[in-house]
Amino acid sequence: MKEKKKMALHWRIMIAMALGVIWAIASNYLGWNDFTKAWIGPFGTIFINSLKFIAIPLILFGIIGGVASLENIGSLGKMGGKTLFTYLVTTVISVSLGLVLVNLFNPGKTDDEAMARQNRLEYEMWATENKVEVKDNKNLMASATPEEISRIKSVMVSDTASADYKDVVAKKSAAEKKMGGPLQPLVDMVPTNLFKAFSEGEMLQVIFFAIFFGVVLAFLPNEKVGVVINFVNGMNEAFVKMVDIIMIASPYFIFCLMAGVLAKMANTPDEMFEIFYSLGKYALVVLLGLILLIFGFYPLLLRLFGAKVGYREFFNAMSPAQFLAFSTASSAATLPVTIECVEDTLKVPQRVTRFVLPIGATVNMDGTSLYQSVAVIYLAQVFGVDLDFQQQLGIVATATLASIGSAAVPSAGLIMLMIVLESVGLNSFWVVLIYPIDPLLDRFRTVANVTSDATVSTIIAKTDKG
């Protein structure tokens, strides 16, 4: 008797996601949101937490074992340089693609002249109050009536009283405590307390320690450190097995996760419709850019570097990690599964995956960088500000540097966007306008980030001679 063939994991995850969306919509209509948030959503949180607590030890033991096994330690520096350079190139291209698309489709421009005038006046009033140079010399303030100014001031005051505005202020304050001078990212890489770095999930610090410890083991004779290396490799295998066990139940957890997340976005169908209606054009431009990255740019990059991976083969291999990335909206939580997909299906050597993928999960933000370039121009268009070519070129540089410098900063994507807005003389708190739809777009951005990580690791494996 033939054994019944099991449905592939990525199909089960996709079905679970769809059922979670259907449940959330039904929950909205039937008034079950409180039940969904209290009794279903928490299981999704448990799932994310279980993947996150595995990610740190998996990175730790994987990198130590991989580095300790290198016969030529000098190759580690070459691999690191190529990895960072490739991530830098993909980030620049992502930002540039976002700028091309947002200028092509102009999602923030409106035919409503009254609304356009009000938004432009709001920008000019903000710039005047904050002593920022008003761009493009339109100067509508000269023709504004006292009634217009009074009405816009009351709108600005009410905006600062919203829950989203207060949430953004809190996140910016938390991030500012972590940010320092230009070399702060280097300072943040070195832990002051190893156990604190583990407990707080400071990925860069864990990677730094793991590489340092692995290099030390590689320099010592095997008779002295053989037991330590065997222990490290054994622990790595144990944590990989834990990932396998968790993934067996992943479709059930992902259903809970999707239902809980969408239930939190809006309490009524009208609220959900309003979010998508008001930000629909902006969201579609971001999604178009991410689709072009995932299904166009990354496969092309693999082809250019001669990686022997077919188009369908690559996406079949990565689909479990991509669906999980969409469900969790976290590259770190997805990392254990990304490593498994790249090693087992794409056949990338462990010495490459355990070094390249953790770095990518921390510093590589292609999807986020593309979204930032679209968001900045979209917000400028909404408020009637025309940014010239030179200013948009500055966005490419700032977004790229911000993606590197904010890796250890809480709410990195949001803070990066605020940094870019400030760099071109715009109000950083305009992010509140796109904040309601950000949790959903964050999921698509994470898929792009994870796909980029897998692409870069495959390229490094192809070009690295070990």
Short mmCIF file of C-alpha atoms in Angstrom, two decimals, residues 76-431:
data_model
loop_
_atom_site.label_atom_id
_atom_site.label_comp_id
_atom_site.label_asym_id
_atom_site.label_seq_id
_atom_site.Cartn_x
_atom_site.Cartn_y
_atom_site.Cartn_z
CA LEU A 76 37.04 34.80 6.62
CA GLY A 77 38.06 38.43 6.07
CA LYS A 78 37.56 38.10 2.31
CA MET A 79 34.13 36.53 2.82
CA GLY A 80 33.14 39.29 5.24
CA GLY A 81 34.24 42.03 2.84
CA LYS A 82 32.38 40.48 -0.09
CA THR A 83 29.27 39.96 2.03
CA LEU A 84 29.07 43.55 3.24
CA PHE A 85 29.85 44.95 -0.23
CA THR A 86 27.14 42.81 -1.88
CA TYR A 87 24.57 43.83 0.76
CA LEU A 88 25.56 47.48 0.19
CA VAL A 89 25.03 47.16 -3.59
CA THR A 90 21.60 45.52 -3.20
CA THR A 91 20.55 48.26 -0.77
CA VAL A 92 21.56 51.06 -3.17
CA ILE A 93 19.67 49.39 -6.02
CA SER A 94 16.59 48.91 -3.80
CA VAL A 95 16.51 52.60 -2.83
CA SER A 96 17.01 53.66 -6.46
CA LEU A 97 14.21 51.37 -7.68
CA GLY A 98 11.85 52.86 -5.09
CA LEU A 99 12.66 56.39 -6.26
CA VAL A 100 12.05 55.50 -9.91
CA LEU A 101 8.65 53.95 -9.16
CA VAL A 102 7.37 56.69 -6.85
CA ASN A 103 8.34 59.40 -9.36
CA LEU A 104 6.72 57.41 -12.16
CA PHE A 105 3.35 56.86 -10.45
CA ASN A 106 3.17 59.93 -8.12
CA PRO A 107 0.94 58.24 -5.48
CA GLY A 108 0.94 61.29 -3.18
CA LYS A 109 -0.34 63.86 -5.69
CA THR A 110 -4.03 64.79 -5.62
CA ASP A 111 -6.49 66.55 -7.94
CA ASP A 112 -8.25 68.05 -4.90
CA GLU A 113 -6.83 71.60 -4.97
CA ALA A 114 -8.29 72.56 -1.58
CA MET A 115 -6.66 69.54 0.10
CA ALA A 116 -3.36 70.16 -1.72
CA ARG A 117 -3.36 73.80 -0.56
CA GLN A 118 -4.13 72.85 3.06
CA ASN A 119 -1.34 70.25 3.14
CA ARG A 120 1.17 72.67 1.60
CA LEU A 121 0.25 75.39 4.12
CA GLU A 122 0.67 72.87 6.94
CA TYR A 123 4.20 72.13 5.67
CA GLU A 124 5.10 75.84 5.37
CA MET A 125 3.77 76.57 8.86
CA TRP A 126 5.77 73.68 10.31
CA ALA A 127 8.93 74.83 8.47
CA THR A 128 8.51 78.40 9.72
CA GLU A 129 7.93 77.33 13.33
CA ASN A 130 10.98 75.01 13.26
CA LYS A 131 13.25 77.47 11.38
CA VAL A 132 13.63 75.08 8.42
CA GLU A 133 14.11 76.49 4.92
CA VAL A 134 10.91 76.23 2.87
CA LYS A 135 11.62 74.28 -0.30
CA ASP A 136 10.76 75.17 -3.93
CA ASN A 137 9.71 78.79 -3.12
CA LYS A 138 5.95 78.36 -3.56
CA ASN A 139 5.24 80.45 -0.45
CA LEU A 140 1.46 79.95 -0.10
CA MET A 141 1.65 81.52 3.35
CA ALA A 142 1.74 84.95 1.68
CA SER A 143 -1.80 84.43 0.37
CA ALA A 144 -3.20 82.47 3.35
CA THR A 145 -6.16 83.98 5.22
CA PRO A 146 -6.24 84.15 9.05
CA GLU A 147 -9.12 81.64 8.98
CA GLU A 148 -7.02 79.16 6.98
CA ILE A 149 -4.06 79.52 9.33
CA SER A 150 -6.27 79.09 12.40
CA ARG A 151 -7.94 75.98 10.96
CA ILE A 152 -4.63 74.38 9.98
CA LYS A 153 -3.12 75.09 13.41
CA SER A 154 -6.03 73.28 15.06
CA VAL A 155 -5.49 70.31 12.69
CA MET A 156 -1.78 70.21 13.60
CA VAL A 157 -2.61 70.27 17.33
CA SER A 158 -5.17 67.46 16.98
CA ASP A 159 -2.67 65.38 15.00
CA THR A 160 -0.18 65.51 17.87
CA ALA A 161 -2.84 64.20 20.24
CA SER A 162 -3.44 60.98 18.26
CA ALA A 163 -2.40 57.58 19.62
CA ASP A 164 -0.23 56.90 16.52
CA TYR A 165 1.66 60.19 17.01
CA LYS A 166 2.37 59.37 20.67
CA ASP A 167 3.54 55.88 19.71
CA VAL A 168 5.95 57.31 17.12
CA VAL A 169 7.30 59.85 19.64
CA ALA A 170 7.92 57.05 22.17
CA LYS A 171 9.76 54.92 19.59
CA LYS A 172 11.91 57.85 18.47
CA SER A 173 12.84 58.66 22.07
CA ALA A 174 13.84 55.02 22.70
CA ALA A 175 15.96 55.00 19.54
CA GLU A 176 17.71 58.29 20.35
CA LYS A 177 19.03 56.76 23.57
CA LYS A 178 20.83 54.12 21.48
CA MET A 179 22.17 56.45 18.80
CA GLY A 180 25.50 58.22 19.13
CA GLY A 181 28.33 59.46 16.91
CA PRO A 182 29.36 58.17 13.47
CA LEU A 183 31.28 55.24 14.99
CA GLN A 184 28.43 54.20 17.30
CA PRO A 185 27.60 51.13 15.15
CA LEU A 186 31.15 49.85 15.78
CA VAL A 187 30.82 50.54 19.51
CA ASP A 188 27.49 48.69 19.57
CA MET A 189 29.11 45.59 18.04
CA VAL A 190 31.28 44.88 21.08
CA PRO A 191 29.31 43.63 24.11
CA THR A 192 30.04 44.92 27.59
CA ASN A 193 28.23 41.92 29.05
CA LEU A 194 27.99 38.72 27.03
CA PHE A 195 24.97 37.34 28.87
CA LYS A 196 23.14 40.65 28.51
CA ALA A 197 23.76 40.52 24.75
CA PHE A 198 22.23 37.02 24.67
CA SER A 199 19.23 37.91 26.82
CA GLU A 200 18.42 41.14 24.92
CA GLY A 201 18.91 39.57 21.49
CA GLU A 202 21.73 41.93 20.42
CA MET A 203 22.48 40.10 17.17
CA LEU A 204 25.55 42.10 16.11
CA GLN A 205 27.18 41.56 19.51
CA VAL A 206 26.47 37.83 19.40
CA ILE A 207 27.95 37.63 15.87
CA PHE A 208 31.07 39.56 16.98
CA PHE A 209 31.64 37.22 19.94
CA ALA A 210 30.96 34.08 17.89
CA ILE A 211 33.45 35.07 15.16
CA PHE A 212 36.10 36.04 17.76
CA PHE A 213 35.61 32.82 19.71
CA GLY A 214 35.65 30.71 16.52
CA VAL A 215 38.89 32.34 15.33
CA VAL A 216 40.53 31.61 18.71
CA LEU A 217 39.47 27.94 18.49
CA ALA A 218 40.88 27.73 14.95
CA PHE A 219 44.29 28.93 16.17
CA LEU A 220 44.51 26.39 19.01
CA PRO A 221 45.61 22.74 18.49
CA ASN A 222 42.78 20.21 18.10
CA GLU A 223 43.92 18.08 21.04
CA LYS A 224 43.22 21.03 23.37
CA VAL A 225 39.95 22.32 21.91
CA GLY A 226 38.54 19.25 20.14
CA VAL A 227 36.07 18.62 22.97
CA VAL A 228 34.84 22.25 22.80
CA ILE A 229 34.37 22.08 19.00
CA ASN A 230 32.47 18.78 19.29
CA PHE A 231 30.25 20.34 21.98
CA VAL A 232 29.57 23.38 19.78
CA ASN A 233 28.70 21.20 16.76
CA GLY A 234 26.48 18.97 18.91
CA MET A 235 24.59 21.97 20.31
CA ASN A 236 24.15 23.33 16.80
CA GLU A 237 22.56 20.04 15.64
CA ALA A 238 20.24 20.08 18.69
CA PHE A 239 18.95 23.58 17.91
CA VAL A 240 18.46 22.72 14.23
CA LYS A 241 16.32 19.78 15.36
CA MET A 242 14.29 22.13 17.57
CA VAL A 243 13.52 24.22 14.48
CA ASP A 244 12.30 21.09 12.67
CA ILE A 245 9.96 20.22 15.55
CA ILE A 246 8.52 23.75 15.79
CA MET A 247 7.94 23.92 12.04
CA ILE A 248 5.74 20.80 12.18
CA ALA A 249 3.14 22.85 14.05
CA SER A 250 3.87 26.12 12.23
CA PRO A 251 0.68 26.24 10.08
CA TYR A 252 -1.53 26.24 13.20
CA PHE A 253 0.53 28.98 14.85
CA ILE A 254 0.59 31.04 11.64
CA PHE A 255 -3.21 30.94 11.44
CA CYS A 256 -3.32 32.40 14.98
CA LEU A 257 -0.64 34.96 14.12
CA MET A 258 -2.40 36.30 11.01
CA ALA A 259 -5.80 36.43 12.73
CA GLY A 260 -4.38 38.28 15.74
CA VAL A 261 -2.36 40.81 13.74
CA LEU A 262 -5.25 41.79 11.44
CA ALA A 263 -7.64 42.00 14.39
CA LYS A 264 -5.31 44.56 15.99
CA MET A 265 -5.13 46.69 12.81
CA ALA A 266 -8.81 47.68 12.90
CA ASN A 267 -11.81 47.02 15.13
CA THR A 268 -14.47 47.37 12.42
CA PRO A 269 -14.68 46.70 8.66
CA ASP A 270 -15.07 50.46 8.10
CA GLU A 271 -11.76 51.16 9.88
CA MET A 272 -9.95 48.54 7.79
CA PHE A 273 -11.48 49.89 4.56
CA GLU A 274 -10.44 53.45 5.49
CA ILE A 275 -6.82 52.39 6.03
CA PHE A 276 -6.59 50.69 2.62
CA TYR A 277 -8.55 53.39 0.79
CA SER A 278 -6.51 56.35 2.07
CA LEU A 279 -3.11 54.69 1.60
CA GLY A 280 -3.93 52.35 -1.28
CA LYS A 281 -1.87 54.02 -4.04
CA TYR A 282 1.16 54.37 -1.76
CA ALA A 283 0.91 50.72 -0.67
CA LEU A 284 0.58 49.50 -4.27
CA VAL A 285 3.76 51.34 -5.34
CA VAL A 286 5.69 49.81 -2.40
CA LEU A 287 4.32 46.34 -3.26
CA LEU A 288 5.21 46.74 -6.94
CA GLY A 289 8.78 47.64 -5.98
CA LEU A 290 9.09 44.66 -3.62
CA ILE A 291 7.67 42.29 -6.26
CA LEU A 292 10.23 43.55 -8.81
CA LEU A 293 13.01 43.01 -6.27
CA ILE A 294 11.92 39.51 -5.25
CA PHE A 295 10.89 38.08 -8.62
CA GLY A 296 13.08 40.15 -10.95
CA PHE A 297 16.23 41.61 -9.45
CA TYR A 298 17.34 38.74 -7.17
CA PRO A 299 16.96 35.97 -9.79
CA LEU A 300 18.79 38.22 -12.28
CA LEU A 301 21.61 38.70 -9.76
CA LEU A 302 21.92 34.92 -9.34
CA ARG A 303 22.09 34.52 -13.10
CA LEU A 304 24.74 37.28 -13.46
CA PHE A 305 27.01 35.58 -10.90
CA GLY A 306 26.54 32.18 -12.51
CA ALA A 307 24.82 30.50 -9.56
CA LYS A 308 23.49 27.14 -10.72
CA VAL A 309 20.00 27.63 -9.30
CA GLY A 310 16.93 27.63 -11.54
CA TYR A 311 14.18 30.24 -11.14
CA ARG A 312 11.55 27.76 -9.94
CA GLU A 313 14.09 25.81 -7.89
CA PHE A 314 15.10 28.94 -5.98
CA PHE A 315 11.55 29.92 -5.05
CA ASN A 316 10.53 26.36 -4.23
CA ALA A 317 13.51 26.17 -1.90
CA MET A 318 12.85 29.53 -0.25
CA SER A 319 9.04 29.43 -0.05
CA PRO A 320 8.84 28.11 3.57
CA ALA A 321 11.15 30.91 4.76
CA GLN A 322 9.32 33.53 2.66
CA PHE A 323 5.87 32.58 3.97
CA LEU A 324 7.24 32.48 7.51
CA ALA A 325 8.83 35.92 6.99
CA PHE A 326 5.46 37.28 5.91
CA SER A 327 3.75 35.73 8.93
CA THR A 328 6.26 36.88 11.56
CA ALA A 329 7.48 40.18 9.98
CA SER A 330 10.86 39.39 11.54
CA SER A 331 14.07 38.40 9.75
CA ALA A 332 15.52 37.27 13.10
CA ALA A 333 12.57 34.99 13.87
CA THR A 334 12.73 33.57 10.32
CA LEU A 335 16.52 33.07 10.44
CA PRO A 336 16.53 29.42 11.66
CA VAL A 337 14.23 28.42 8.78
CA THR A 338 16.15 30.57 6.26
CA ILE A 339 19.37 28.78 7.22
CA GLU A 340 17.66 25.40 6.83
CA CYS A 341 16.23 26.28 3.39
CA VAL A 342 19.52 27.65 2.05
CA GLU A 343 21.62 24.77 3.38
CA ASP A 344 19.34 21.80 2.72
CA THR A 345 17.67 22.83 -0.55
CA LEU A 346 20.00 25.35 -2.21
CA LYS A 347 23.02 23.33 -0.99
CA VAL A 348 25.01 26.35 0.18
CA PRO A 349 27.87 25.23 2.49
CA GLN A 350 27.37 25.68 6.21
CA ARG A 351 30.54 27.77 6.55
CA VAL A 352 28.86 30.36 4.28
CA THR A 353 25.28 30.27 5.59
CA ARG A 354 26.23 30.47 9.27
CA PHE A 355 28.31 33.59 8.57
CA VAL A 356 26.42 35.43 5.79
CA LEU A 357 22.78 34.87 6.84
CA PRO A 358 23.03 36.14 10.46
CA ILE A 359 24.79 39.29 9.22
CA GLY A 360 22.07 39.73 6.59
CA ALA A 361 19.27 39.28 9.13
CA THR A 362 20.85 42.13 11.12
CA VAL A 363 22.13 44.69 8.61
CA ASN A 364 20.48 43.87 5.27
CA MET A 365 17.27 45.87 4.80
CA ASP A 366 16.58 45.94 1.05
CA GLY A 367 12.81 45.88 1.45
CA THR A 368 12.91 48.52 4.15
CA SER A 369 15.23 50.74 2.09
CA LEU A 370 12.92 50.58 -0.93
CA TYR A 371 9.90 51.42 1.23
CA GLN A 372 11.72 54.41 2.72
CA SER A 373 12.52 55.96 -0.65
CA VAL A 374 8.88 55.53 -1.73
CA ALA A 375 7.56 56.84 1.60
CA VAL A 376 9.75 59.98 1.63
CA ILE A 377 8.72 61.08 -1.88
CA TYR A 378 5.09 60.08 -1.24
CA LEU A 379 4.95 62.23 1.91
CA ALA A 380 6.67 65.12 0.11
CA GLN A 381 4.05 64.85 -2.67
CA VAL A 382 1.18 64.79 -0.15
CA PHE A 383 2.42 68.03 1.39
CA GLY A 384 3.17 69.67 -1.96
CA VAL A 385 6.98 69.65 -1.67
CA ASP A 386 8.96 69.12 -4.88
CA LEU A 387 12.34 67.47 -4.26
CA ASP A 388 14.88 67.99 -7.04
CA PHE A 389 17.27 65.36 -8.44
CA GLN A 390 20.12 66.32 -6.12
CA GLN A 391 17.90 66.04 -3.03
CA GLN A 392 16.64 62.65 -4.20
CA LEU A 393 20.23 61.54 -4.75
CA GLY A 394 20.81 62.49 -1.11
CA ILE A 395 17.98 60.13 -0.15
CA VAL A 396 19.90 57.22 -1.76
CA ALA A 397 23.02 58.01 0.29
CA THR A 398 21.16 58.68 3.56
CA ALA A 399 18.90 55.62 3.33
CA THR A 400 21.89 53.38 2.58
CA LEU A 401 23.96 54.73 5.49
CA ALA A 402 20.95 54.68 7.82
CA SER A 403 20.34 50.99 7.06
CA ILE A 404 23.90 50.22 8.20
CA GLY A 405 23.94 52.55 11.20
CA SER A 406 20.57 51.66 12.72
CA ALA A 407 20.94 47.87 12.86
CA ALA A 408 21.05 47.90 16.67
CA VAL A 409 18.36 50.57 17.08
CA PRO A 410 14.83 49.65 18.26
CA SER A 411 12.08 50.03 15.56
CA ALA A 412 14.89 50.41 13.00
CA GLY A 413 12.66 50.76 9.91
CA LEU A 414 10.61 53.59 11.39
CA ILE A 415 13.67 55.40 12.75
CA MET A 416 15.50 55.05 9.42
CA LEU A 417 12.55 56.70 7.66
CA MET A 418 12.53 59.58 10.16
CA ILE A 419 16.29 60.06 9.64
CA VAL A 420 15.83 60.24 5.87
CA LEU A 421 12.94 62.73 6.17
CA GLU A 422 15.04 64.99 8.41
CA SER A 423 18.01 64.76 6.02
CA VAL A 424 15.98 66.46 3.26
CA GLY A 425 14.43 69.07 5.56
CA LEU A 426 10.99 67.49 5.99
CA ASN A 427 8.93 66.83 9.10
CA SER A 428 10.00 63.45 10.51
CA PHE A 429 6.63 63.02 12.24
CA TRP A 430 4.86 62.81 8.90
CA VAL A 431 5.46 59.06 9.30
#
